[in-house]
Tab-separated table of C-alpha atoms and ligand atoms in Angstrom:
chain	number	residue	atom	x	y	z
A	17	UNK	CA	0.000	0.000	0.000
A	18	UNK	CA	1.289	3.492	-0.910
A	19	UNK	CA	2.026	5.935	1.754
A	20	UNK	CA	-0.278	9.183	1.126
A	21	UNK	CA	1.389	12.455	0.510
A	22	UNK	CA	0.654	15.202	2.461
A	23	UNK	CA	-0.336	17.576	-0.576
A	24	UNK	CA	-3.743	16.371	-0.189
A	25	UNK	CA	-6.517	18.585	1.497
A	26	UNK	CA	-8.236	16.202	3.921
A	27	UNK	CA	-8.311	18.493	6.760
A	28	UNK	CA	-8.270	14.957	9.305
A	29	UNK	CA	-4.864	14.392	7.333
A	30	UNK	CA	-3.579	17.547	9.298
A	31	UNK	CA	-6.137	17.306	12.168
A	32	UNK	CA	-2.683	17.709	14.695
A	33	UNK	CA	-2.135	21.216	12.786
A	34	UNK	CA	-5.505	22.485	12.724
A	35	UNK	CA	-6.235	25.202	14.930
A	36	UNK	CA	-9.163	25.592	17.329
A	37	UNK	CA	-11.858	27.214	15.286
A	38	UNK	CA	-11.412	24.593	12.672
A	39	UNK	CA	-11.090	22.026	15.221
A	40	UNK	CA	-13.969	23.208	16.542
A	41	UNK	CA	-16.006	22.985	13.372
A	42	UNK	CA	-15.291	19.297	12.948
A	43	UNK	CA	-15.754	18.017	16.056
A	44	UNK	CA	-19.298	19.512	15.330
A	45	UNK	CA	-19.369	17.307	12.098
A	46	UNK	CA	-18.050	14.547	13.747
A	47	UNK	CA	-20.532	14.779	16.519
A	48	UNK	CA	-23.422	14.983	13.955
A	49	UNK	CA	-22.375	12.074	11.966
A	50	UNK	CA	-21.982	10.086	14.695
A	51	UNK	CA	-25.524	10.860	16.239
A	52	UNK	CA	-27.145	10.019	12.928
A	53	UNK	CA	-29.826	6.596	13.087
A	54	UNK	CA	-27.259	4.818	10.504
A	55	UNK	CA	-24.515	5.833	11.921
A	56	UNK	CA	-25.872	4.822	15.807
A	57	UNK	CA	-27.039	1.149	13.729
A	58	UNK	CA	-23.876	0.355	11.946
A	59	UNK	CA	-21.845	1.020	15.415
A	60	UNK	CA	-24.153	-1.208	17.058
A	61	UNK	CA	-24.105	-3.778	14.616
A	62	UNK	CA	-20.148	-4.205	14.484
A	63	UNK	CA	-19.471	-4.003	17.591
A	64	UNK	CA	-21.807	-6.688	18.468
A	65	UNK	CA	-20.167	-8.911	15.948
A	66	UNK	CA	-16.819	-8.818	17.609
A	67	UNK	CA	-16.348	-12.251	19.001
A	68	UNK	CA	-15.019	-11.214	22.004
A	69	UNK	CA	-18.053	-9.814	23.736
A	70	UNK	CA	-16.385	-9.492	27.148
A	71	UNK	CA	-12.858	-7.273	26.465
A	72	UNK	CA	-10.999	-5.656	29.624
A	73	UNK	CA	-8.541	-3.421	27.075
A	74	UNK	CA	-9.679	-1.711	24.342
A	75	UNK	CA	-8.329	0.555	22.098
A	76	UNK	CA	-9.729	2.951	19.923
A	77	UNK	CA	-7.065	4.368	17.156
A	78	UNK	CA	-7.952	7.638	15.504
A	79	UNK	CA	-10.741	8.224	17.936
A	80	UNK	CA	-11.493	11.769	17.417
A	81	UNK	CA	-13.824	12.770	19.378
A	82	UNK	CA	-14.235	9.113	20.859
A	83	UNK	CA	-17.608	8.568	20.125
A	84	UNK	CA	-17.299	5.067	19.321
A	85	UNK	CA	-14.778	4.708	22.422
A	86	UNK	CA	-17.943	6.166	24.267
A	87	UNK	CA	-20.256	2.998	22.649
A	88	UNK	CA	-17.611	0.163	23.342
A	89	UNK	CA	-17.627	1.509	26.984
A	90	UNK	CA	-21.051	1.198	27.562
A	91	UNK	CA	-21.275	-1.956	25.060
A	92	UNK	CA	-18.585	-3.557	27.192
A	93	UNK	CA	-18.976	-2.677	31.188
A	94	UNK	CA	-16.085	-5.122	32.721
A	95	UNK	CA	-13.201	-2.875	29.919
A	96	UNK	CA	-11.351	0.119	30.254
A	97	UNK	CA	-11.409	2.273	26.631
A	98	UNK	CA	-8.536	4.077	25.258
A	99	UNK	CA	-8.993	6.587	22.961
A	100	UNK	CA	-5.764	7.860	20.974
A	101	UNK	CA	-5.705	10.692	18.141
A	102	UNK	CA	-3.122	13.531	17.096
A	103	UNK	CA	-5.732	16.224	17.579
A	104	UNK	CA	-5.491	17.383	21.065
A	105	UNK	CA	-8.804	19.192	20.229
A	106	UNK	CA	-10.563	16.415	19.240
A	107	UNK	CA	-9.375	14.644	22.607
A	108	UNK	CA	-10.415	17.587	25.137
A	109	UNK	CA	-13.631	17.274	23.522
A	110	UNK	CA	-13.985	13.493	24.366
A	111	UNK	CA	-13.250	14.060	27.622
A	112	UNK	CA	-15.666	16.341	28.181
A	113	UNK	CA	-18.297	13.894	26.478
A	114	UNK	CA	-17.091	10.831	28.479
A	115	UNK	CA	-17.803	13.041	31.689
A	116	UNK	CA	-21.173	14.221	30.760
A	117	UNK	CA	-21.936	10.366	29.909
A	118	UNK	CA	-20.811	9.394	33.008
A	119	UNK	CA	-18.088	7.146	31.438
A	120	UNK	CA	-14.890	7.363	33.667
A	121	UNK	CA	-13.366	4.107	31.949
A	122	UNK	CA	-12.560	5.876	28.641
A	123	UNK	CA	-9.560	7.428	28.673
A	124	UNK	CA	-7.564	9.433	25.638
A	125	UNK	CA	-3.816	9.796	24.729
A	126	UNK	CA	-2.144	11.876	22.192
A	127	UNK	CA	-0.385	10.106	19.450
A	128	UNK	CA	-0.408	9.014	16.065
A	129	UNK	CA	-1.651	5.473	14.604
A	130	UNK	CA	1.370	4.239	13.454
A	131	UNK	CA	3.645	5.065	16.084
A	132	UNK	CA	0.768	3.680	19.206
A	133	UNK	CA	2.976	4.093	22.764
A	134	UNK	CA	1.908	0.963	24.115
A	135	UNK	CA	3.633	-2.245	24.635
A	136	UNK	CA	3.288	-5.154	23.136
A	137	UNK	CA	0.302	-7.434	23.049
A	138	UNK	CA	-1.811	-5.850	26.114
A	139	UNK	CA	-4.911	-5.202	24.073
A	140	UNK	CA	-8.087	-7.166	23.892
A	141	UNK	CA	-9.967	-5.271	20.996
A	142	UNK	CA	-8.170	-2.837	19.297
A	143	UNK	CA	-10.404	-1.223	16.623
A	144	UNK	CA	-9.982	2.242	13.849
A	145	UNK	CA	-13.344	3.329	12.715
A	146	UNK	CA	-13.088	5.446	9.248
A	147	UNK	CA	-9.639	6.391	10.345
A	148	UNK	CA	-7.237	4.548	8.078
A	149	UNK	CA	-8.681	6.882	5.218
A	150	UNK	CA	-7.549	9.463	6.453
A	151	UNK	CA	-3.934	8.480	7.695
A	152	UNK	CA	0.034	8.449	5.657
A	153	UNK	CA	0.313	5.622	6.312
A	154	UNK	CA	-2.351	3.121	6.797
A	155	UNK	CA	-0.368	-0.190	6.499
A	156	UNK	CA	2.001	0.620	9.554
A	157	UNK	CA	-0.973	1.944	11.447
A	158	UNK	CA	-2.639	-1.973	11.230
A	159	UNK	CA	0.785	-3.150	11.608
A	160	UNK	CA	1.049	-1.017	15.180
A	161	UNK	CA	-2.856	-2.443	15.943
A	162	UNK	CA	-1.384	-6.037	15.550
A	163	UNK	CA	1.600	-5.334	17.705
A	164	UNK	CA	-0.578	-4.127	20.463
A	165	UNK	CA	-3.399	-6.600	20.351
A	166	UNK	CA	-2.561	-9.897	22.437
A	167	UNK	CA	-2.676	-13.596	20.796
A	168	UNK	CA	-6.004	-14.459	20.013
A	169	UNK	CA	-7.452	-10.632	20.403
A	170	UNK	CA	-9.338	-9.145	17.589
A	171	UNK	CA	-8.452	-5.942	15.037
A	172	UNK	CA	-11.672	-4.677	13.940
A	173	UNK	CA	-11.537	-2.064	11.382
A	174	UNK	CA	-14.972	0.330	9.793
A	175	UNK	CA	-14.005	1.698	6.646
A	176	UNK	CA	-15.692	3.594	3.635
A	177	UNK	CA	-14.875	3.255	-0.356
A	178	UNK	CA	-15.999	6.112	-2.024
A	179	UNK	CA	-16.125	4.873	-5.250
A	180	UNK	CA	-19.411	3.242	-3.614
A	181	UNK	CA	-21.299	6.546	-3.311
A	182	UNK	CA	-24.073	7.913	-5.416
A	183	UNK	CA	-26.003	11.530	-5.617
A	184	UNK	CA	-29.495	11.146	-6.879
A	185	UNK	CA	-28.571	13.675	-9.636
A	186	UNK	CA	-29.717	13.693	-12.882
A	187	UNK	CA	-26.675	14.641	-14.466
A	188	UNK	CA	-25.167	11.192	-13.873
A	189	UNK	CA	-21.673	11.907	-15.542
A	190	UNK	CA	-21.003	15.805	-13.974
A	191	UNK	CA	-21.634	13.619	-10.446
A	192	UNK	CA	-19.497	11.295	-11.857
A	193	UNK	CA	-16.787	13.998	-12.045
A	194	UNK	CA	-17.393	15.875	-8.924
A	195	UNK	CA	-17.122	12.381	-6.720
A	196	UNK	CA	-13.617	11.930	-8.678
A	197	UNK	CA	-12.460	14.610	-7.904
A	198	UNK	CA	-13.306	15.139	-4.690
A	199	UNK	CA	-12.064	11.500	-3.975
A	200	UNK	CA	-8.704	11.621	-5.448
A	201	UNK	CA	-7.783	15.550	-4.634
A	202	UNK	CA	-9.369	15.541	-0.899
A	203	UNK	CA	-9.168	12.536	0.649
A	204	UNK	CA	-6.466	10.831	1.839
A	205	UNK	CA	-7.782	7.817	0.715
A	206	UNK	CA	-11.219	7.341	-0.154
A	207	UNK	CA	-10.752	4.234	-2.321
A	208	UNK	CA	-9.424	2.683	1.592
A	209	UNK	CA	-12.568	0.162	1.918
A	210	UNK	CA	-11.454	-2.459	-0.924
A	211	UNK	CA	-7.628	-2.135	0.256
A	212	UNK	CA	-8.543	-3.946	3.846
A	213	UNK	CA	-8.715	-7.187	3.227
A	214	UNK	CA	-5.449	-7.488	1.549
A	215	UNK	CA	-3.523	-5.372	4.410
A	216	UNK	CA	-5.354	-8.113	6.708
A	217	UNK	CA	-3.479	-11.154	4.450
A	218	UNK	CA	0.093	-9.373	3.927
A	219	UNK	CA	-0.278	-9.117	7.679
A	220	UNK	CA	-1.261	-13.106	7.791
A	221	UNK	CA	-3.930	-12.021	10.186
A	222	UNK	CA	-6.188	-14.840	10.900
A	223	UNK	CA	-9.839	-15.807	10.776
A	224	UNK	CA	-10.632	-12.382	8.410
A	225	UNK	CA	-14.442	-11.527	8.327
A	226	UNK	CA	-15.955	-8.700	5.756
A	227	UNK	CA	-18.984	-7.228	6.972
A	228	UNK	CA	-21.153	-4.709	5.054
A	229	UNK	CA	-23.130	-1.343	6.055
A	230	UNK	CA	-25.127	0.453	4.032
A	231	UNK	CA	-25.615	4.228	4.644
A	232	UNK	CA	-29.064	5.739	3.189
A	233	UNK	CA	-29.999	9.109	3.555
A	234	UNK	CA	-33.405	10.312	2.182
A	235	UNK	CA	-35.069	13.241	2.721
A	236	UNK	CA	-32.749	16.104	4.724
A	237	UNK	CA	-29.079	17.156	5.212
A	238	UNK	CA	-26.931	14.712	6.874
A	239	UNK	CA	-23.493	13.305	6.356
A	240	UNK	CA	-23.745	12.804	2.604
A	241	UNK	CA	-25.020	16.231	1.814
A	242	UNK	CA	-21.348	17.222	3.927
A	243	UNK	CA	-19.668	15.163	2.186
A	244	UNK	CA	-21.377	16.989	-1.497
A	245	UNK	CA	-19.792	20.176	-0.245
A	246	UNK	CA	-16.645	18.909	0.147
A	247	UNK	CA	-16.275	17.230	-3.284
A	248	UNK	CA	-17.363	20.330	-4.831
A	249	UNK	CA	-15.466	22.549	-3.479
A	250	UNK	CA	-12.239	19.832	-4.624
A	251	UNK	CA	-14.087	19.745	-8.252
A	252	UNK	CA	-14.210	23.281	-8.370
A	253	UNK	CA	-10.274	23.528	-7.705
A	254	UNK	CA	-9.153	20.914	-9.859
A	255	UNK	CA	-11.255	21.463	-12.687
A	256	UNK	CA	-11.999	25.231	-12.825
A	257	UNK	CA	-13.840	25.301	-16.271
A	258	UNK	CA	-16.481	23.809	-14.765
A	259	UNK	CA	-17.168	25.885	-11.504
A	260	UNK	CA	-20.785	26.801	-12.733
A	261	UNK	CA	-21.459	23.509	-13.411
A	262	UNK	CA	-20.605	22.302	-9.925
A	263	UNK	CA	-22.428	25.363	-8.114
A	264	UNK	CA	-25.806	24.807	-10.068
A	265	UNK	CA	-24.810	20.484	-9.212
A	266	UNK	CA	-24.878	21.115	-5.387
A	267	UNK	CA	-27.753	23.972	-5.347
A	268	UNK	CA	-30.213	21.404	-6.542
A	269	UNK	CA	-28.687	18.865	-4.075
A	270	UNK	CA	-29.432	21.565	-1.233
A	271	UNK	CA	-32.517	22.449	-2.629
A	272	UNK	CA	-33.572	18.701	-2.818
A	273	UNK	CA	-32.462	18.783	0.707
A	274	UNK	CA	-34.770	21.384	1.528
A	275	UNK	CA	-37.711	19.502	-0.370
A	276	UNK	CA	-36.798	16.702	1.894
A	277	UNK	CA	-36.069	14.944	-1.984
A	278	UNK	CA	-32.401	14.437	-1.577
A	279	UNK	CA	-31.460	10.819	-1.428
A	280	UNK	CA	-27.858	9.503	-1.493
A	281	UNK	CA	-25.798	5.905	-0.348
A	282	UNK	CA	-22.842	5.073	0.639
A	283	UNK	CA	-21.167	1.350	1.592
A	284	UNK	CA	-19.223	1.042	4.997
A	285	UNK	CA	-17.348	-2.270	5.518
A	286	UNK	CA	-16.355	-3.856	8.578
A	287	UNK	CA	-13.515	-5.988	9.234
A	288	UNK	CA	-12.479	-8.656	11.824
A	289	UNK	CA	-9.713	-10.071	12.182
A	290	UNK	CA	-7.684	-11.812	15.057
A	291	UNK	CA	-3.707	-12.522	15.408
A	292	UNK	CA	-2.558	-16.054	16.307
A	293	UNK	CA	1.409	-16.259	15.851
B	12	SAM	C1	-13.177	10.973	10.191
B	12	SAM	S1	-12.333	11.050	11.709
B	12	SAM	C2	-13.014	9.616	12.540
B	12	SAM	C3	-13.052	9.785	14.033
B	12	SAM	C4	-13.768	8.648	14.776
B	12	SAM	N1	-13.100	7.380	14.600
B	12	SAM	C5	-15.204	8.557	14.342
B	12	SAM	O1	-15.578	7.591	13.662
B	12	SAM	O2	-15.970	9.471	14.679
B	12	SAM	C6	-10.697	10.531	11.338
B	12	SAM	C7	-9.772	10.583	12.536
B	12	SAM	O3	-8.478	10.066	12.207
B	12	SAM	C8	-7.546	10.816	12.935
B	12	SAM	N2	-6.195	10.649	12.389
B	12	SAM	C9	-5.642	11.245	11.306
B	12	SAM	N3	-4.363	10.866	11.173
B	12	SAM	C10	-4.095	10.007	12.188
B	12	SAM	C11	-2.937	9.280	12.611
B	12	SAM	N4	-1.802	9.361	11.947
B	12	SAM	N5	-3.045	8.509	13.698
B	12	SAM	C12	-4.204	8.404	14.386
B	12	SAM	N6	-5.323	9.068	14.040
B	12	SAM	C13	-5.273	9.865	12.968
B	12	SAM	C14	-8.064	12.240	12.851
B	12	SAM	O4	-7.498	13.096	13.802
B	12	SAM	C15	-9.552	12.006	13.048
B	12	SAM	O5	-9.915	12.064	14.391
């Protein structure tokens, strides 16, 4: 797997650099995404297919703002959560969610994925939730989750492919262009979700399960319709000739939005996998 360069404009790429305001704005996003239905089911849905139901270390790499730490604390009473991201924002604002949930066993540390300060093996579950897409270098990140997990303990891993998504928009090729280029100039790596499952086998990770989530939204603003703006504004950039094109692409997606039209999908995949040597 190719490490990412840094030219690209994924602002969780640089989420250590990012100062408070736009710190602030994302932890908003992130807060919203995560509170969606979908996003609440397809939590609850991996998480309860981890075979180990009854974990006493857990890790949660590239937790920002920790909400699934948050779930796989209450999902898992007898286990103390660890939350670890490079934005201290992103951190000071799990804390302060863990404390108004009441959760004193999640804890977060500063750090990077691919670098995780912990020793070897001590981990029961170690998961990354839509994290590896945005990361250098994805590959040493799993590597560092398979150092840290002990024999027999499980990697689980939520990812997104982008090439998956779809804009109910007429003009099927202009979306077409706008998702490319949003992909491929934002991103980090938005293709991630089909790269998984051979990271898991160059690892020789054992007993690999693929699971698969899929994201609907129908009717009003939500994740997707965030995820429209983005691509837009990377279409825009890359291919300037056709910046009225794109404006007049996402007003009608808005204004579908605000006829409670606007319908869109997206695949998630989940991975399991468990370390034997
Ligand atoms: C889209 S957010 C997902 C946050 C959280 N897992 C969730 O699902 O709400 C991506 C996260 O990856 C983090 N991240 C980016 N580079 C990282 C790295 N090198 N190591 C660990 N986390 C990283 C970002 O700071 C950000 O919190």
């Amino acid at each position: 797997m190719t490490v990412i360069m840094v030219t690209k404009k994924d602002p969780y790429l640089h989420s250590a650099r990012v100062d408070r305001e736009v710190a602030e704005h994302l932890i908003g996003r992130l807060e919203k995404r995560g509170r969606q239905p979908d996003f609440v089911r397809i939590r609850q849905q991996f998480l309860d297919q981890v075979p180990n139901q009854e974990p006493r270390l857990v890790l949660d790499v590239g937790c920002g703002t920790g909400i699934w730490a948050r779930d796989m604390a209450c999902q898992w009473p007898g286990s103390t959560v660890f939350g670890i991201d490079p934005s201290p924002f992103f951190l000071e604002a799990g804390r302060r969610f863990a404390h108004q949930e009441k959760l004193a066993r999640v804890r977060f540390v500063v750090g990077e994925g691919h670098a995780l300060p912990f020793p070897d093996g001590g981990f029961d579950v170690t998961l990354a939730a839509t994290a590896l897409m945005h990361m250098t270098d994805p590959l040493r990140t799993v590597k560092e989750m398979q150092r840290i997990t002990r024999r027999h303990g499980w990697i689980a891993i939520l990812e997104q492919d982008l090439e998956t998504l779809f804009f109910a928009h007429p003009n099927v090729d202009l979306s077409r262009r706008i998702l490319k280029a949003g992909i491929e100039y934002w991103e980090a790596d938005g293709y991630i979700g089909r790269k998984i499952p051979g990271l898991l086998h160059e690892l020789d990770m054992k007993e690999i399960q693929v699971l698969a989530y899929c994201l609907t939204e129908h009717g009003n603003e939500g994740y997707l319709l965030m995820l429209a703006e983005r691509f837009a504004e990377a279409a825009k950039e890359q291919e300037v000739e056709l910046k009225p094109a794109v404006e007049a692409w996402l007003a009608d997606l808005k204004a579908s939005a605000r006829q409670g039209r606007f319908f869109a999908s997206n695949n998630f995949y989940g991975f399991l996998a468990t370390r034997e040597d």
